[in-house]
Short mmCIF file of C-alpha atoms in Angstrom, two decimals:
data_model
loop_
_atom_site.label_atom_id
_atom_site.label_comp_id
_atom_site.label_asym_id
_atom_site.label_seq_id
_atom_site.Cartn_x
_atom_site.Cartn_y
_atom_site.Cartn_z
CA UNK A 1 17.37 50.40 -80.64
CA UNK A 2 18.44 47.59 -83.04
CA UNK A 3 19.57 50.22 -85.76
CA UNK A 4 21.81 51.87 -83.27
CA UNK A 5 23.37 48.85 -82.31
CA UNK A 6 23.83 47.54 -85.80
CA UNK A 7 25.90 50.76 -86.64
CA UNK A 8 28.30 49.36 -83.79
CA UNK A 9 29.30 46.63 -86.30
CA UNK A 10 26.95 43.91 -84.74
CA UNK A 11 26.08 41.02 -87.30
CA UNK A 12 23.21 38.65 -86.99
CA UNK A 13 24.48 35.12 -86.77
CA UNK A 14 21.23 33.34 -86.23
CA UNK A 15 18.09 32.94 -84.04
CA UNK A 16 17.57 30.28 -81.25
CA UNK A 17 14.03 29.11 -80.85
CA UNK A 18 12.94 27.45 -77.46
CA UNK A 19 9.84 25.18 -77.71
CA UNK A 20 8.47 23.27 -74.45
CA UNK A 21 8.19 19.41 -75.09
CA UNK A 22 4.94 18.17 -73.74
CA UNK A 23 4.90 14.80 -72.15
CA UNK A 24 3.12 12.04 -74.15
CA UNK A 25 0.26 11.45 -71.58
CA UNK A 26 -0.96 14.98 -72.08
CA UNK A 27 -1.56 14.10 -75.83
CA UNK A 28 -3.49 11.11 -74.71
CA UNK A 29 -5.50 12.83 -72.21
CA UNK A 30 -6.53 15.41 -74.79
CA UNK A 31 -7.58 12.36 -77.14
CA UNK A 32 -9.51 10.93 -74.31
CA UNK A 33 -11.18 14.38 -73.93
CA UNK A 34 -12.42 14.34 -77.59
CA UNK A 35 -13.50 10.74 -77.37
CA UNK A 36 -15.68 11.71 -74.46
CA UNK A 37 -17.22 14.82 -76.27
CA UNK A 38 -15.12 17.12 -74.02
CA UNK A 39 -14.30 20.25 -75.88
CA UNK A 40 -10.85 21.49 -75.19
CA UNK A 41 -10.22 25.22 -75.78
CA UNK A 42 -6.57 26.51 -75.74
CA UNK A 43 -6.22 29.90 -74.30
CA UNK A 44 -2.75 31.22 -74.31
CA UNK A 45 -0.80 34.48 -74.19
CA UNK A 46 1.45 33.38 -77.20
CA UNK A 47 1.21 34.73 -80.81
CA UNK A 48 -1.36 33.23 -82.79
CA UNK A 49 1.07 31.32 -84.87
CA UNK A 50 2.87 29.90 -81.81
CA UNK A 51 -0.83 28.93 -80.46
CA UNK A 52 -1.61 27.08 -83.50
CA UNK A 53 1.68 25.28 -83.38
CA UNK A 54 1.03 24.45 -79.57
CA UNK A 55 -2.70 23.31 -80.44
CA UNK A 56 -1.18 20.86 -83.31
CA UNK A 57 1.56 19.58 -80.93
CA UNK A 58 -0.90 18.72 -78.06
CA UNK A 59 -3.58 17.26 -80.43
CA UNK A 60 -6.19 19.70 -79.78
CA UNK A 61 -6.22 20.24 -83.69
CA UNK A 62 -4.73 17.81 -86.17
CA UNK A 63 -4.18 18.34 -89.86
CA UNK A 64 -7.20 20.58 -90.31
CA UNK A 65 -6.33 24.26 -91.38
CA UNK A 66 -7.66 27.22 -89.02
CA UNK A 67 -9.53 30.29 -90.23
CA UNK A 68 -6.61 32.26 -89.73
CA UNK A 69 -4.43 30.10 -92.11
CA UNK A 70 -7.31 29.92 -94.80
CA UNK A 71 -7.45 34.04 -94.41
CA UNK A 72 -3.51 34.37 -94.60
CA UNK A 73 -3.68 31.91 -97.92
CA UNK A 74 -6.34 33.98 -99.38
CA UNK A 75 -4.07 37.19 -98.84
CA UNK A 76 -1.02 35.35 -100.38
CA UNK A 77 -3.28 34.19 -103.51
CA UNK A 78 -4.22 38.06 -103.98
CA UNK A 79 -0.65 38.95 -103.88
CA UNK A 80 0.44 36.22 -106.49
CA UNK A 81 -2.32 36.93 -108.85
CA UNK A 82 -1.15 40.68 -108.78
CA UNK A 83 2.46 40.00 -109.01
CA UNK A 84 2.61 37.13 -111.51
CA UNK A 85 -0.77 36.89 -112.98
CA UNK A 86 -3.27 34.26 -112.78
CA UNK A 87 -2.16 32.40 -115.88
CA UNK A 88 1.33 31.97 -114.24
CA UNK A 89 -0.12 31.16 -111.07
CA UNK A 90 -2.22 28.21 -112.67
CA UNK A 91 0.90 27.05 -114.47
CA UNK A 92 2.81 26.66 -111.21
CA UNK A 93 -0.20 24.70 -109.93
CA UNK A 94 0.07 22.23 -112.59
CA UNK A 95 3.63 21.99 -112.10
CA UNK A 96 3.17 21.10 -108.49
CA UNK A 97 0.73 18.77 -109.35
CA UNK A 98 3.01 16.92 -111.66
CA UNK A 99 5.71 16.78 -109.21
CA UNK A 100 3.41 15.52 -106.42
CA UNK A 101 1.72 13.09 -108.95
CA UNK A 102 -1.69 14.25 -107.74
CA UNK A 103 -4.87 15.47 -109.72
CA UNK A 104 -4.64 19.27 -110.61
CA UNK A 105 -7.80 19.81 -109.18
CA UNK A 106 -6.95 18.31 -105.77
CA UNK A 107 -4.01 20.73 -105.44
CA UNK A 108 -6.13 23.82 -106.69
CA UNK A 109 -8.79 22.87 -103.83
CA UNK A 110 -6.06 22.76 -101.54
CA UNK A 111 -5.82 26.60 -101.65
CA UNK A 112 -2.88 27.10 -103.93
CA UNK A 113 -4.66 29.31 -106.51
CA UNK A 114 -8.19 29.53 -105.28
CA UNK A 115 -9.36 31.42 -102.35
CA UNK A 116 -11.64 29.93 -99.68
CA UNK A 117 -14.20 30.84 -97.11
CA UNK A 118 -12.44 30.75 -93.69
CA UNK A 119 -15.72 30.12 -92.07
CA UNK A 120 -15.74 26.68 -93.72
CA UNK A 121 -12.93 25.71 -91.22
CA UNK A 122 -13.68 23.85 -88.08
CA UNK A 123 -11.08 25.57 -86.01
CA UNK A 124 -10.91 29.28 -85.43
CA UNK A 125 -8.22 31.31 -84.03
CA UNK A 126 -9.50 34.15 -81.89
CA UNK A 127 -7.37 37.25 -80.67
CA UNK A 128 -7.78 40.97 -79.97
CA UNK A 129 -5.41 41.63 -82.33
CA UNK A 130 -7.08 39.87 -85.09
CA UNK A 131 -10.79 40.66 -84.13
CA UNK A 132 -11.67 44.38 -83.35
CA UNK A 133 -15.10 43.02 -82.47
CA UNK A 134 -14.09 40.69 -79.96
CA UNK A 135 -15.70 42.63 -76.88
CA UNK A 136 -18.90 43.16 -78.76
CA UNK A 137 -22.22 41.24 -77.69
CA UNK A 138 -22.74 37.98 -79.56
CA UNK A 139 -19.03 37.46 -80.74
CA UNK A 140 -18.32 34.46 -78.43
CA UNK A 141 -21.51 32.87 -78.93
CA UNK A 142 -21.22 33.03 -82.74
CA UNK A 143 -17.64 31.71 -82.62
CA UNK A 144 -18.71 28.69 -80.34
CA UNK A 145 -21.69 27.92 -82.42
CA UNK A 146 -19.71 28.05 -85.95
CA UNK A 147 -16.71 26.40 -84.91
CA UNK A 148 -15.97 23.07 -83.33
CA UNK A 149 -12.59 23.99 -82.10
CA UNK A 150 -11.32 27.34 -80.55
CA UNK A 151 -7.71 28.64 -80.07
CA UNK A 152 -7.53 32.19 -78.09
CA UNK A 153 -4.01 33.56 -78.75
CA UNK A 154 -2.82 36.62 -76.92
CA UNK A 155 -5.53 35.82 -74.59
CA UNK A 156 -6.54 38.76 -72.06
CA UNK A 157 -8.26 38.40 -68.72
CA UNK A 158 -11.43 39.84 -70.17
CA UNK A 159 -11.36 37.34 -73.14
CA UNK A 160 -11.14 34.46 -70.68
CA UNK A 161 -14.03 35.83 -68.46
CA UNK A 162 -16.21 36.44 -71.54
CA UNK A 163 -15.48 32.79 -73.06
CA UNK A 164 -16.51 31.29 -69.78
CA UNK A 165 -19.78 33.04 -69.34
CA UNK A 166 -20.74 32.35 -72.89
CA UNK A 167 -20.13 28.72 -72.42
CA UNK A 168 -22.24 28.67 -69.33
CA UNK A 169 -24.93 30.66 -71.21
CA UNK A 170 -24.95 27.72 -73.83
CA UNK A 171 -25.53 25.34 -71.07
CA UNK A 172 -22.07 23.93 -71.08
CA UNK A 173 -20.31 22.96 -67.67
CA UNK A 174 -17.01 24.62 -67.95
CA UNK A 175 -13.69 23.61 -66.17
CA UNK A 176 -10.69 26.10 -66.09
CA UNK A 177 -7.26 24.92 -65.44
CA UNK A 178 -4.85 27.68 -64.11
CA UNK A 179 -1.96 27.94 -61.50
CA UNK A 180 -1.28 31.64 -61.46
CA UNK A 181 -2.52 34.63 -59.41
CA UNK A 182 -4.34 36.17 -62.50
CA UNK A 183 -6.18 32.96 -63.07
CA UNK A 184 -8.10 33.27 -59.91
CA UNK A 185 -11.12 34.98 -61.11
CA UNK A 186 -11.42 32.54 -64.03
CA UNK A 187 -10.96 29.81 -61.40
CA UNK A 188 -13.75 31.38 -59.35
CA UNK A 189 -16.23 31.87 -62.29
CA UNK A 190 -15.84 28.34 -63.83
CA UNK A 191 -18.27 25.74 -62.79
CA UNK A 192 -14.85 23.52 -61.91
CA UNK A 193 -11.83 25.31 -60.99
CA UNK A 194 -8.59 23.17 -61.43
CA UNK A 195 -4.93 23.94 -60.60
CA UNK A 196 -1.82 21.77 -60.24
CA UNK A 197 -0.47 21.08 -56.78
CA UNK A 198 3.35 21.40 -57.61
CA UNK A 199 3.57 24.33 -59.58
CA UNK A 200 0.29 25.89 -58.72
CA UNK A 201 0.53 29.34 -56.58
CA UNK A 202 -1.23 29.43 -53.28
CA UNK A 203 -3.88 32.02 -54.60
CA UNK A 204 -4.75 29.68 -57.22
CA UNK A 205 -5.08 26.64 -54.88
CA UNK A 206 -7.40 28.52 -52.63
CA UNK A 207 -9.58 29.44 -55.74
CA UNK A 208 -9.72 26.00 -57.26
CA UNK A 209 -12.24 23.41 -56.66
CA UNK A 210 -9.82 20.51 -57.62
CA UNK A 211 -6.06 20.26 -57.03
CA UNK A 212 -4.20 17.89 -58.97
CA UNK A 213 -1.40 16.94 -56.73
CA UNK A 214 0.70 14.82 -59.34
CA UNK A 215 0.52 17.59 -61.95
CA UNK A 216 -0.64 15.48 -64.41
CA UNK A 217 -3.51 16.48 -66.68
CA UNK A 218 -4.28 13.00 -67.36
CA UNK A 219 -5.24 12.68 -63.66
CA UNK A 220 -8.05 14.96 -64.15
CA UNK A 221 -9.43 12.73 -67.15
CA UNK A 222 -9.29 9.89 -64.70
CA UNK A 223 -11.47 11.89 -62.24
CA UNK A 224 -13.90 12.64 -65.01
CA UNK A 225 -14.09 9.08 -65.83
CA UNK A 226 -14.62 8.02 -62.23
CA UNK A 227 -17.31 10.82 -61.86
CA UNK A 228 -19.27 9.43 -64.83
CA UNK A 229 -19.04 5.82 -63.53
CA UNK A 230 -20.36 6.85 -60.16
CA UNK A 231 -23.20 8.82 -61.75
CA UNK A 232 -24.07 5.77 -64.01
CA UNK A 233 -24.00 3.40 -61.37
CA UNK A 234 -26.22 5.59 -58.84
CA UNK A 235 -28.77 5.81 -61.69
CA UNK A 236 -28.64 1.90 -62.03
CA UNK A 237 -29.04 1.64 -58.37
CA UNK A 238 -31.88 4.12 -58.18
CA UNK A 239 -33.65 2.59 -61.26
CA UNK A 240 -33.43 -1.12 -59.74
CA UNK A 241 -34.86 0.22 -56.31
CA UNK A 242 -37.66 2.32 -58.28
CA UNK A 243 -38.65 -0.70 -60.36
CA UNK A 244 -40.00 -2.49 -57.32
CA UNK A 245 -42.19 0.47 -56.39
CA UNK A 246 -44.82 -0.12 -59.02
CA UNK A 247 -45.65 -3.74 -58.20
CA UNK A 248 -45.67 -3.15 -54.49
CA UNK A 249 -47.91 0.05 -54.86
CA UNK A 250 -50.02 -1.75 -57.13
CA UNK A 251 -50.35 -4.89 -54.56
CA UNK A 252 -51.22 -2.61 -51.79
CA UNK A 253 -53.53 -0.61 -53.97
CA UNK A 254 -55.36 -3.88 -54.85
CA UNK A 255 -55.67 -4.97 -51.30
CA UNK A 256 -56.99 -1.62 -49.95
CA UNK A 257 -59.47 -0.74 -52.61
CA UNK A 258 -60.61 -4.30 -53.97
CA UNK A 259 -59.82 -5.91 -50.61
CA UNK A 260 -57.87 -8.74 -52.24
CA UNK A 261 -55.83 -10.84 -49.83
CA UNK A 262 -52.48 -9.27 -49.75
CA UNK A 263 -49.48 -11.51 -51.14
CA UNK A 264 -47.21 -9.44 -48.74
CA UNK A 265 -46.55 -9.53 -45.12
CA UNK A 266 -44.73 -6.82 -42.89
CA UNK A 267 -41.85 -9.31 -42.30
CA UNK A 268 -41.79 -9.98 -46.07
CA UNK A 269 -41.84 -6.26 -46.74
CA UNK A 270 -38.83 -5.49 -44.56
CA UNK A 271 -36.95 -8.63 -46.05
CA UNK A 272 -37.75 -7.49 -49.65
CA UNK A 273 -36.61 -3.80 -48.85
CA UNK A 274 -33.47 -4.33 -46.72
CA UNK A 275 -32.05 -7.43 -48.52
CA UNK A 276 -33.39 -8.18 -51.98
CA UNK A 277 -33.42 -4.48 -53.06
CA UNK A 278 -30.82 -2.78 -50.95
CA UNK A 279 -27.82 -5.00 -51.19
CA UNK A 280 -27.94 -5.47 -55.01
CA UNK A 281 -28.48 -1.65 -55.35
CA UNK A 282 -25.48 -1.00 -53.13
CA UNK A 283 -23.34 -3.56 -55.05
CA UNK A 284 -24.05 -1.71 -58.34
CA UNK A 285 -22.30 1.26 -56.97
CA UNK A 286 -19.20 -0.86 -57.38
CA UNK A 287 -19.47 -1.84 -60.83
CA UNK A 288 -16.87 -1.14 -63.34
CA UNK A 289 -16.78 1.44 -65.80
CA UNK A 290 -18.69 0.50 -69.04
CA UNK A 291 -16.94 0.91 -72.31
CA UNK A 292 -19.51 3.54 -73.67
CA UNK A 293 -19.25 5.27 -70.48
CA UNK A 294 -16.34 7.50 -71.53
CA UNK A 295 -17.08 7.29 -75.26
CA UNK A 296 -20.26 9.04 -75.07
CA UNK A 297 -20.86 12.86 -74.89
CA UNK A 298 -21.43 14.77 -71.78
CA UNK A 299 -24.83 14.52 -70.38
CA UNK A 300 -27.14 17.65 -70.78
CA UNK A 301 -27.26 19.00 -67.17
CA UNK A 302 -30.59 20.55 -67.85
CA UNK A 303 -32.28 17.28 -68.74
CA UNK A 304 -30.29 14.40 -67.57
CA UNK A 305 -30.62 14.63 -63.92
CA UNK A 306 -29.79 11.92 -61.33
CA UNK A 307 -33.70 11.08 -61.05
CA UNK A 308 -34.91 12.16 -64.75
CA UNK A 309 -38.11 11.88 -66.65
CA UNK A 310 -36.79 9.09 -68.85
CA UNK A 311 -35.69 7.07 -65.68
CA UNK A 312 -39.00 7.41 -64.01
CA UNK A 313 -40.81 6.27 -67.12
CA UNK A 314 -38.51 3.26 -67.75
CA UNK A 315 -38.41 2.29 -63.98
CA UNK A 316 -41.89 2.65 -63.24
CA UNK A 317 -43.86 2.43 -66.49
CA UNK A 318 -42.03 0.09 -68.37
CA UNK A 319 -39.98 -2.16 -66.36
CA UNK A 320 -42.13 -1.69 -63.36
CA UNK A 321 -45.34 -2.50 -65.30
CA UNK A 322 -43.78 -5.71 -66.55
CA UNK A 323 -42.96 -6.65 -62.99
CA UNK A 324 -46.47 -5.87 -61.94
CA UNK A 325 -47.87 -7.85 -64.66
CA UNK A 326 -45.55 -10.87 -63.83
CA UNK A 327 -46.23 -10.30 -60.13
CA UNK A 328 -50.27 -10.44 -60.55
CA UNK A 329 -49.83 -13.32 -62.93
CA UNK A 330 -47.73 -15.38 -60.42
CA UNK A 331 -49.92 -14.40 -57.59
CA UNK A 332 -53.27 -15.55 -59.33
CA UNK A 333 -51.55 -18.43 -60.77
CA UNK A 334 -50.56 -19.72 -57.32
CA UNK A 335 -53.84 -18.80 -55.66
CA UNK A 336 -55.78 -20.71 -58.26
CA UNK A 337 -53.34 -23.67 -57.90
CA UNK A 338 -54.13 -23.83 -54.15
CA UNK A 339 -58.01 -23.63 -54.95
CA UNK A 340 -58.80 -19.87 -54.85
CA UNK A 341 -59.67 -18.71 -58.26
CA UNK A 342 -59.38 -15.02 -58.92
CA UNK A 343 -63.24 -14.12 -58.98
CA UNK A 344 -63.66 -15.50 -55.51
CA UNK A 345 -60.79 -13.30 -53.94
CA UNK A 346 -62.52 -9.60 -54.20
CA UNK A 347 -63.54 -8.60 -50.77
CA UNK A 348 -61.84 -11.56 -48.83
CA UNK A 349 -59.32 -9.33 -47.18
CA UNK A 350 -62.02 -7.52 -45.18
CA UNK A 351 -61.89 -7.77 -41.28
CA UNK A 352 -58.39 -9.46 -41.22
CA UNK A 353 -60.26 -12.74 -41.85
CA UNK A 354 -58.09 -14.28 -44.65
CA UNK A 355 -55.89 -17.13 -42.99
CA UNK A 356 -57.50 -16.66 -39.61
CA UNK A 357 -61.22 -17.88 -40.09
CA UNK A 358 -62.90 -20.59 -42.25
CA UNK A 359 -64.03 -19.44 -45.56
CA UNK A 360 -67.73 -20.27 -46.74
CA UNK A 361 -68.47 -20.86 -50.42
CA UNK A 362 -71.33 -21.63 -52.57
CA UNK A 363 -70.55 -24.49 -55.03
CA UNK A 364 -71.68 -25.37 -58.48
CA UNK A 365 -71.21 -29.00 -58.91
CA UNK A 366 -68.08 -30.85 -57.72
CA UNK A 367 -67.67 -33.32 -54.99
CA UNK A 368 -66.58 -33.97 -51.55
CA UNK A 369 -63.35 -36.23 -51.17
CA UNK A 370 -61.22 -37.23 -48.43
CA UNK A 371 -57.50 -36.52 -48.11
CA UNK A 372 -56.75 -39.69 -50.03
CA UNK A 373 -59.11 -38.42 -53.15
CA UNK A 374 -62.04 -40.76 -52.33
CA UNK A 375 -65.60 -39.28 -53.21
CA UNK A 376 -68.18 -38.74 -50.72
CA UNK A 377 -71.00 -40.96 -52.06
CA UNK A 378 -73.88 -39.26 -50.03
CA UNK A 379 -73.52 -35.43 -49.68
CA UNK A 380 -73.92 -33.10 -52.56
CA UNK A 381 -71.72 -29.92 -52.21
CA UNK A 382 -74.80 -27.90 -53.57
CA UNK A 383 -77.01 -29.21 -50.93
CA UNK A 384 -74.97 -30.31 -47.81
CA UNK A 385 -72.18 -29.54 -45.79
CA UNK A 386 -68.99 -31.51 -45.76
CA UNK A 387 -68.69 -34.43 -43.27
CA UNK A 388 -65.56 -34.99 -41.16
CA UNK A 389 -64.65 -38.02 -43.17
CA UNK A 390 -64.81 -36.09 -46.46
CA UNK A 391 -63.91 -32.52 -45.43
CA UNK A 392 -62.43 -31.39 -48.96
CA UNK A 393 -64.24 -30.11 -52.05
CA UNK A 394 -62.96 -30.86 -55.56
CA UNK A 395 -64.30 -29.65 -58.62
CA UNK A 396 -64.52 -32.87 -60.47
CA UNK A 397 -65.31 -32.73 -64.12
CA UNK A 398 -67.08 -29.30 -64.44
CA UNK A 399 -67.67 -28.11 -60.92
CA UNK A 400 -66.54 -24.45 -59.74
CA UNK A 401 -66.82 -22.29 -56.90
CA UNK A 402 -69.28 -19.47 -57.43
CA UNK A 403 -68.88 -17.03 -54.63
CA UNK A 404 -67.29 -17.14 -51.29
CA UNK A 405 -67.69 -15.22 -47.83
CA UNK A 406 -66.31 -14.77 -44.34
CA UNK A 407 -69.14 -15.68 -41.61
CA UNK A 408 -69.95 -12.25 -40.41
CA UNK A 409 -69.00 -11.22 -36.70
CA UNK A 410 -72.39 -10.28 -35.35
CA UNK A 411 -71.77 -10.76 -31.67
CA UNK A 412 -69.45 -9.14 -29.16
CA UNK A 413 -68.28 -11.48 -26.51
CA UNK A 414 -68.64 -10.60 -22.90
CA UNK A 415 -67.14 -13.49 -20.95
CA UNK A 416 -64.22 -11.40 -19.34
CA UNK A 417 -61.36 -9.23 -20.03
CA UNK A 418 -57.92 -10.79 -19.54
CA UNK A 419 -54.90 -9.00 -17.96
CA UNK A 420 -53.02 -6.95 -20.23
CA UNK A 421 -49.81 -8.77 -19.55
CA UNK A 422 -51.41 -11.94 -20.16
CA UNK A 423 -53.28 -11.41 -23.38
CA UNK A 424 -50.80 -13.39 -25.55
CA UNK A 425 -50.94 -16.34 -23.08
CA UNK A 426 -54.78 -16.91 -22.50
CA UNK A 427 -55.30 -18.45 -26.02
CA UNK A 428 -53.75 -21.65 -27.12
CA UNK A 429 -54.68 -23.14 -30.48
CA UNK A 430 -54.66 -26.72 -29.27
CA UNK A 431 -56.73 -25.96 -25.97
CA UNK A 432 -60.36 -25.79 -26.73
CA UNK A 433 -61.33 -24.64 -23.52
CA UNK A 434 -58.87 -21.42 -23.58
CA UNK A 435 -61.18 -20.11 -26.55
CA UNK A 436 -63.67 -18.56 -24.15
CA UNK A 437 -61.16 -16.72 -21.81
CA UNK A 438 -60.51 -13.61 -23.87
CA UNK A 439 -63.90 -13.03 -25.80
CA UNK A 440 -65.08 -9.81 -23.87
CA UNK A 441 -65.01 -6.85 -26.27
CA UNK A 442 -64.15 -9.25 -29.31
CA UNK A 443 -66.56 -9.62 -32.20
CA UNK A 444 -67.54 -13.32 -32.44
CA UNK A 445 -69.34 -15.46 -35.28
CA UNK A 446 -72.56 -17.05 -33.74
CA UNK A 447 -73.81 -20.35 -34.47
CA UNK A 448 -77.00 -18.71 -36.07
CA UNK A 449 -74.86 -17.17 -38.48
CA UNK A 450 -73.40 -20.34 -39.77
CA UNK A 451 -76.75 -21.89 -39.96
CA UNK A 452 -77.91 -18.92 -42.01
CA UNK A 453 -75.05 -19.55 -44.29
CA UNK A 454 -75.65 -23.11 -44.90
CA UNK A 455 -79.39 -22.27 -45.23
CA UNK A 456 -78.47 -20.31 -48.25
CA UNK A 457 -76.13 -23.19 -49.63
CA UNK A 458 -72.89 -21.75 -48.29
CA UNK A 459 -70.62 -24.40 -46.86
CA UNK A 460 -67.26 -24.46 -45.36
CA UNK A 461 -64.65 -24.73 -48.07
CA UNK A 462 -61.35 -26.62 -48.02
CA UNK A 463 -60.06 -27.01 -51.57
CA UNK A 464 -58.67 -30.26 -52.81
CA UNK A 465 -56.23 -28.52 -54.84
CA UNK A 466 -54.54 -27.18 -51.58
CA UNK A 467 -54.32 -30.87 -50.53
CA UNK A 468 -52.23 -31.48 -53.59
CA UNK A 469 -49.68 -28.62 -53.03
CA UNK A 470 -46.32 -29.44 -51.02
CA UNK A 471 -47.55 -26.84 -48.25
CA UNK A 472 -50.31 -29.15 -47.10
CA UNK A 473 -50.65 -29.91 -43.35
CA UNK A 474 -52.99 -32.47 -42.10
CA UNK A 475 -52.13 -32.12 -38.43
CA UNK A 476 -55.32 -29.94 -37.86
CA UNK A 477 -57.30 -32.77 -39.28
CA UNK A 478 -56.18 -35.26 -36.67
CA UNK A 479 -57.59 -33.69 -33.66
CA UNK A 480 -59.40 -36.02 -31.10
CA UNK A 481 -62.73 -34.20 -30.70
CA UNK A 482 -63.76 -36.78 -28.09
CA UNK A 483 -60.94 -36.37 -25.82
CA UNK A 484 -60.46 -33.87 -23.08
CA UNK A 485 -59.15 -30.30 -23.61
CA UNK A 486 -55.36 -31.42 -23.34
CA UNK A 487 -55.95 -34.01 -26.19
CA UNK A 488 -56.67 -31.18 -29.00
#
């Protein structure tokens, strides 16, 4: 041993200490972890004093004292009190305060003559040589709860495994970095196992989920930042698409239950879904990282899912509700501007009549006018049908449309069945004689039905408001009814 060698005349000349110098980007990466709310735990096989030095050098802890240092300082104070007495110790504190030009109370509170509770520290140093109860149930849970920063010195394999399990039990997503064979069980147990590509052993690479090829810890931080960006962008895209569900569903529900004419056509729905919705949603996936994304704590994996309750409430019941109200307001406003007030729209979507058959309405007041706005001097809209010269109804000073109905189709045509391959070619809008070619099996409106409607003061309704819109088309009013079929 040393004593035997000393007898040989060896003299201690000095000690050489070797310290590994960490690169600056490691400290920057750890600082980024702290800013992002990521808890960094140092596990090392070094002595507790060396572990504390490494943690300070890397920036895992800063100026704060560890519970071990406070405990050792308490032991020193007990020794000094016993050796020199409390009065002498107090005098020395006063002398130090005078030399440092600081308040005596500040120096005293720093631990030079008064003992402190180690649990008041935010940093704990854990080791089986310091804690005899390290393998007891609840040990790691207590340490993780009381202290915000952990340093595990003289770390054994069992210590690392117990720490990982307890972190997972507390709901944390655990990432373990290791590049040796004895790190393989921990890499398997962790939620994410990370090893280095250059110095990592093959067994560690096989067990790891992520291999950092450039051997830079900062590259892992870049990956975490990219993952958060993608997660946030996916949530934005999902929320953007979900927002349109509520107005579309409500519009279809209104059409199906209340039989209000649908504002959507099939091509329009396809266009909205594949172009108006999907393209902006896809573009959101490429948005750059927001400043707050990496400066916020990690999400709670039990609550903050890709599609969460909060996302559904905001997208459907908040923004979706606003869009629904805006959509219905725009729909009813446009319809009213075209001469179809909201109260007459109920039930008008039955039988696929809207936009395909004339609408008959009962008027209260108003007047018939021509396309130039000239008033019909003869016919009263409450008693007579509109004439060919004055086909439009105008509300005038106080007129309004009471109720509307499409003529019932009470007769089934029997003129003959067209060939299946010519069905679309047997009917031409501008050829009146073609109207009778495909009536077999089709429900038709009879002249008697129209007479009954007019007897009950329902007359054909062509709104003057529609005439005043930019969509007005007068070609259908210019047909020559006295010519042959080809003139229509």
